[in-house]
Each structure stands twice: as structure tokens, then as C-alpha cells.
JSON list of C-alpha atoms in Angstrom, two decimals:
[
{"chain": "A", "resi": 1, "resn": "MET", "atom": "CA", "xyz": [-4.12, 4.95, 8.75]},
{"chain": "A", "resi": 2, "resn": "GLN", "atom": "CA", "xyz": [-6.12, 1.94, 9.82]},
{"chain": "A", "resi": 3, "resn": "GLU", "atom": "CA", "xyz": [-4.72, -1.18, 11.50]},
{"chain": "A", "resi": 4, "resn": "ILE", "atom": "CA", "xyz": [-5.66, -4.58, 10.04]},
{"chain": "A", "resi": 5, "resn": "THR", "atom": "CA", "xyz": [-6.45, -7.20, 12.66]},
{"chain": "A", "resi": 6, "resn": "ASP", "atom": "CA", "xyz": [-8.94, -9.34, 10.76]},
{"chain": "A", "resi": 7, "resn": "LYS", "atom": "CA", "xyz": [-7.94, -12.17, 8.41]},
{"chain": "A", "resi": 8, "resn": "ALA", "atom": "CA", "xyz": [-11.03, -11.62, 6.25]},
{"chain": "A", "resi": 9, "resn": "LEU", "atom": "CA", "xyz": [-10.18, -7.92, 5.79]},
{"chain": "A", "resi": 10, "resn": "ILE", "atom": "CA", "xyz": [-6.61, -8.61, 4.68]},
{"chain": "A", "resi": 11, "resn": "LYS", "atom": "CA", "xyz": [-7.81, -11.22, 2.20]},
{"chain": "A", "resi": 12, "resn": "GLU", "atom": "CA", "xyz": [-10.31, -8.70, 0.82]},
{"chain": "A", "resi": 13, "resn": "LEU", "atom": "CA", "xyz": [-7.63, -5.98, 0.52]},
{"chain": "A", "resi": 14, "resn": "LEU", "atom": "CA", "xyz": [-5.22, -8.33, -1.25]},
{"chain": "A", "resi": 15, "resn": "GLU", "atom": "CA", "xyz": [-7.83, -8.80, -3.97]},
{"chain": "A", "resi": 16, "resn": "LYS", "atom": "CA", "xyz": [-8.77, -5.12, -4.28]},
{"chain": "A", "resi": 17, "resn": "GLU", "atom": "CA", "xyz": [-6.77, -3.14, -6.82]},
{"chain": "A", "resi": 18, "resn": "GLY", "atom": "CA", "xyz": [-5.37, 0.06, -5.35]},
{"chain": "A", "resi": 19, "resn": "SER", "atom": "CA", "xyz": [-5.22, -1.11, -1.73]},
{"chain": "A", "resi": 20, "resn": "VAL", "atom": "CA", "xyz": [-2.28, 0.44, 0.11]},
{"chain": "A", "resi": 21, "resn": "ILE", "atom": "CA", "xyz": [-0.87, -1.63, 2.95]},
{"chain": "A", "resi": 22, "resn": "PHE", "atom": "CA", "xyz": [2.11, -0.83, 5.20]},
{"chain": "A", "resi": 23, "resn": "PHE", "atom": "CA", "xyz": [3.69, -3.94, 6.72]},
{"chain": "A", "resi": 24, "resn": "TYR", "atom": "CA", "xyz": [5.76, -3.74, 9.89]},
{"chain": "A", "resi": 25, "resn": "THR", "atom": "CA", "xyz": [6.77, -5.62, 13.02]},
{"chain": "A", "resi": 26, "resn": "PRO", "atom": "CA", "xyz": [6.42, -3.98, 16.44]},
{"chain": "A", "resi": 27, "resn": "PHE", "atom": "CA", "xyz": [10.06, -4.17, 17.56]},
{"chain": "A", "resi": 28, "resn": "CYS", "atom": "CA", "xyz": [11.49, -2.86, 14.29]},
{"chain": "A", "resi": 29, "resn": "GLN", "atom": "CA", "xyz": [12.85, 0.64, 14.85]},
{"chain": "A", "resi": 30, "resn": "THR", "atom": "CA", "xyz": [13.17, 1.27, 11.11]},
{"chain": "A", "resi": 31, "resn": "CYS", "atom": "CA", "xyz": [9.48, 0.43, 10.80]},
{"chain": "A", "resi": 32, "resn": "LYS", "atom": "CA", "xyz": [8.60, 3.09, 13.36]},
{"chain": "A", "resi": 33, "resn": "ILE", "atom": "CA", "xyz": [10.56, 5.72, 11.44]},
{"chain": "A", "resi": 34, "resn": "ALA", "atom": "CA", "xyz": [9.01, 4.62, 8.14]},
{"chain": "A", "resi": 35, "resn": "GLU", "atom": "CA", "xyz": [5.53, 4.76, 9.68]},
{"chain": "A", "resi": 36, "resn": "ARG", "atom": "CA", "xyz": [6.14, 8.34, 10.83]},
{"chain": "A", "resi": 37, "resn": "MET", "atom": "CA", "xyz": [7.24, 9.33, 7.34]},
{"chain": "A", "resi": 38, "resn": "LEU", "atom": "CA", "xyz": [4.21, 7.60, 5.82]},
{"chain": "A", "resi": 39, "resn": "HIS", "atom": "CA", "xyz": [1.97, 9.42, 8.27]},
{"chain": "A", "resi": 40, "resn": "ILE", "atom": "CA", "xyz": [3.47, 12.76, 7.15]},
{"chain": "A", "resi": 41, "resn": "VAL", "atom": "CA", "xyz": [2.77, 11.90, 3.50]},
{"chain": "A", "resi": 42, "resn": "THR", "atom": "CA", "xyz": [-0.81, 10.81, 4.14]},
{"chain": "A", "resi": 43, "resn": "GLU", "atom": "CA", "xyz": [-1.56, 13.86, 6.30]},
{"chain": "A", "resi": 44, "resn": "ALA", "atom": "CA", "xyz": [-0.04, 16.27, 3.75]},
{"chain": "A", "resi": 45, "resn": "LYS", "atom": "CA", "xyz": [-2.13, 14.84, 0.92]},
{"chain": "A", "resi": 46, "resn": "GLU", "atom": "CA", "xyz": [-5.86, 14.76, 1.03]},
{"chain": "A", "resi": 47, "resn": "ARG", "atom": "CA", "xyz": [-6.02, 11.15, -0.05]},
{"chain": "A", "resi": 48, "resn": "ASN", "atom": "CA", "xyz": [-9.37, 9.56, -0.74]},
{"chain": "A", "resi": 49, "resn": "SER", "atom": "CA", "xyz": [-8.04, 6.07, -0.04]},
{"chain": "A", "resi": 50, "resn": "VAL", "atom": "CA", "xyz": [-7.13, 4.64, 3.33]},
{"chain": "A", "resi": 51, "resn": "VAL", "atom": "CA", "xyz": [-3.61, 3.42, 4.06]},
{"chain": "A", "resi": 52, "resn": "TYR", "atom": "CA", "xyz": [-3.80, 0.22, 6.07]},
{"chain": "A", "resi": 53, "resn": "THR", "atom": "CA", "xyz": [-1.12, -0.94, 8.51]},
{"chain": "A", "resi": 54, "resn": "CYS", "atom": "CA", "xyz": [-0.46, -4.60, 9.18]},
{"chain": "A", "resi": 55, "resn": "ASN", "atom": "CA", "xyz": [1.69, -6.32, 11.80]},
{"chain": "A", "resi": 56, "resn": "LEU", "atom": "CA", "xyz": [3.31, -9.02, 9.68]},
{"chain": "A", "resi": 57, "resn": "ASN", "atom": "CA", "xyz": [3.80, -11.23, 12.75]},
{"chain": "A", "resi": 58, "resn": "TYR", "atom": "CA", "xyz": [0.03, -11.90, 12.74]},
{"chain": "A", "resi": 59, "resn": "PHE", "atom": "CA", "xyz": [-0.16, -12.67, 9.02]},
{"chain": "A", "resi": 60, "resn": "PRO", "atom": "CA", "xyz": [3.11, -14.40, 8.00]},
{"chain": "A", "resi": 61, "resn": "TRP", "atom": "CA", "xyz": [1.43, -16.04, 5.00]},
{"chain": "A", "resi": 62, "resn": "VAL", "atom": "CA", "xyz": [0.99, -12.58, 3.45]},
{"chain": "A", "resi": 63, "resn": "ALA", "atom": "CA", "xyz": [4.77, -12.20, 3.19]},
{"chain": "A", "resi": 64, "resn": "GLU", "atom": "CA", "xyz": [4.92, -15.31, 1.03]},
{"chain": "A", "resi": 65, "resn": "VAL", "atom": "CA", "xyz": [1.94, -14.29, -1.11]},
{"chain": "A", "resi": 66, "resn": "LEU", "atom": "CA", "xyz": [3.31, -10.80, -1.81]},
{"chain": "A", "resi": 67, "resn": "GLY", "atom": "CA", "xyz": [7.01, -11.64, -1.81]},
{"chain": "A", "resi": 68, "resn": "ILE", "atom": "CA", "xyz": [7.80, -9.43, 1.16]},
{"chain": "A", "resi": 69, "resn": "GLN", "atom": "CA", "xyz": [11.37, -10.14, 2.15]},
{"chain": "A", "resi": 70, "resn": "SER", "atom": "CA", "xyz": [11.80, -7.58, 4.90]},
{"chain": "A", "resi": 71, "resn": "VAL", "atom": "CA", "xyz": [10.01, -4.88, 6.84]},
{"chain": "A", "resi": 72, "resn": "PRO", "atom": "CA", "xyz": [9.13, -2.11, 6.61]},
{"chain": "A", "resi": 73, "resn": "ALA", "atom": "CA", "xyz": [7.30, -2.69, 3.34]},
{"chain": "A", "resi": 74, "resn": "LEU", "atom": "CA", "xyz": [4.71, -0.52, 1.63]},
{"chain": "A", "resi": 75, "resn": "THR", "atom": "CA", "xyz": [2.55, -2.30, -0.93]},
{"chain": "A", "resi": 76, "resn": "VAL", "atom": "CA", "xyz": [0.12, -1.05, -3.54]},
{"chain": "A", "resi": 77, "resn": "ILE", "atom": "CA", "xyz": [-2.04, -3.91, -4.79]},
{"chain": "A", "resi": 78, "resn": "GLY", "atom": "CA", "xyz": [-2.28, -4.05, -8.58]},
{"chain": "A", "resi": 79, "resn": "ARG", "atom": "CA", "xyz": [-4.30, -6.10, -10.98]},
{"chain": "A", "resi": 80, "resn": "ASN", "atom": "CA", "xyz": [-3.10, -9.52, -12.11]},
{"chain": "A", "resi": 81, "resn": "ASP", "atom": "CA", "xyz": [-0.58, -9.74, -9.25]},
{"chain": "A", "resi": 82, "resn": "GLU", "atom": "CA", "xyz": [1.27, -6.64, -10.51]},
{"chain": "A", "resi": 83, "resn": "ASN", "atom": "CA", "xyz": [1.82, -5.36, -6.99]},
{"chain": "A", "resi": 84, "resn": "ARG", "atom": "CA", "xyz": [4.30, -2.61, -6.23]},
{"chain": "A", "resi": 85, "resn": "ILE", "atom": "CA", "xyz": [6.42, -2.88, -3.08]},
{"chain": "A", "resi": 86, "resn": "LEU", "atom": "CA", "xyz": [8.66, -0.25, -1.50]},
{"chain": "A", "resi": 87, "resn": "PHE", "atom": "CA", "xyz": [11.30, -1.49, 0.92]},
{"chain": "A", "resi": 88, "resn": "ALA", "atom": "CA", "xyz": [13.66, 1.52, 1.04]},
{"chain": "A", "resi": 89, "resn": "PHE", "atom": "CA", "xyz": [12.00, 4.38, 2.90]},
{"chain": "A", "resi": 90, "resn": "GLU", "atom": "CA", "xyz": [14.70, 6.88, 2.03]},
{"chain": "A", "resi": 91, "resn": "SER", "atom": "CA", "xyz": [12.61, 10.01, 2.51]},
{"chain": "A", "resi": 92, "resn": "VAL", "atom": "CA", "xyz": [9.13, 11.46, 2.62]},
{"chain": "A", "resi": 93, "resn": "VAL", "atom": "CA", "xyz": [9.61, 12.43, -1.04]},
{"chain": "A", "resi": 94, "resn": "THR", "atom": "CA", "xyz": [10.40, 8.82, -1.98]},
{"chain": "A", "resi": 95, "resn": "ILE", "atom": "CA", "xyz": [7.22, 7.59, -0.29]},
{"chain": "A", "resi": 96, "resn": "ASP", "atom": "CA", "xyz": [5.14, 10.32, -1.91]},
{"chain": "A", "resi": 97, "resn": "LYS", "atom": "CA", "xyz": [6.46, 9.46, -5.38]},
{"chain": "A", "resi": 98, "resn": "PHE", "atom": "CA", "xyz": [5.81, 5.76, -4.78]},
{"chain": "A", "resi": 99, "resn": "LEU", "atom": "CA", "xyz": [2.19, 6.40, -3.85]},
{"chain": "A", "resi": 100, "resn": "ASN", "atom": "CA", "xyz": [1.53, 8.63, -6.86]}
]
């Protein structure tokens, strides 16, 4: 997983179909658990694409653009603003199914 710290990179990813971005805030304990589960999924699969992580505190405008209402949130960018967002990180299986 790769952390996003650059405004230009996040803008580029938001326009690129298939981008996978995990949004969190640093003091959110649920986010830490969700990130561990996401890490398990990405390590178990030999994924060709990178999963990006993004501290939503640095990019609050992204929440409005994508309709993120809470964290943790896992987003897959689609074409024509048909983005998919997962808010309920119930299990590793749930995350794996969402990404496939």
C-alpha cells in the first residue's frame, strides 16, 4: 500500500478508472483494524494494482467529491463517476469480494 501525500497525485487517481484508495483518519481505531484487514487481502492476492492510502484530514474536499460520509472508506474509482465505496469492513472476505 502506498500513502498519498500529494494533491496532484490524488487528483490524478480520482480521474483514473480502477484506482483503489483507502481513506482513514489517524486517531480512528476502526480505521486501523480495517487497514490491517486490507493489508491481509492485498498480501494474499498478487494484485497488479497498487492500493493507495489517504489521510482524509489532509484532503477534506475529497470526501465531498466522492460522497464519503465516514471513515474507514475503501473506494474503487469507476468511469463516469460510478465509484464504488465500502464503509462496512465486516471481514477480510467482505473486502476481498468488494475488490474483485
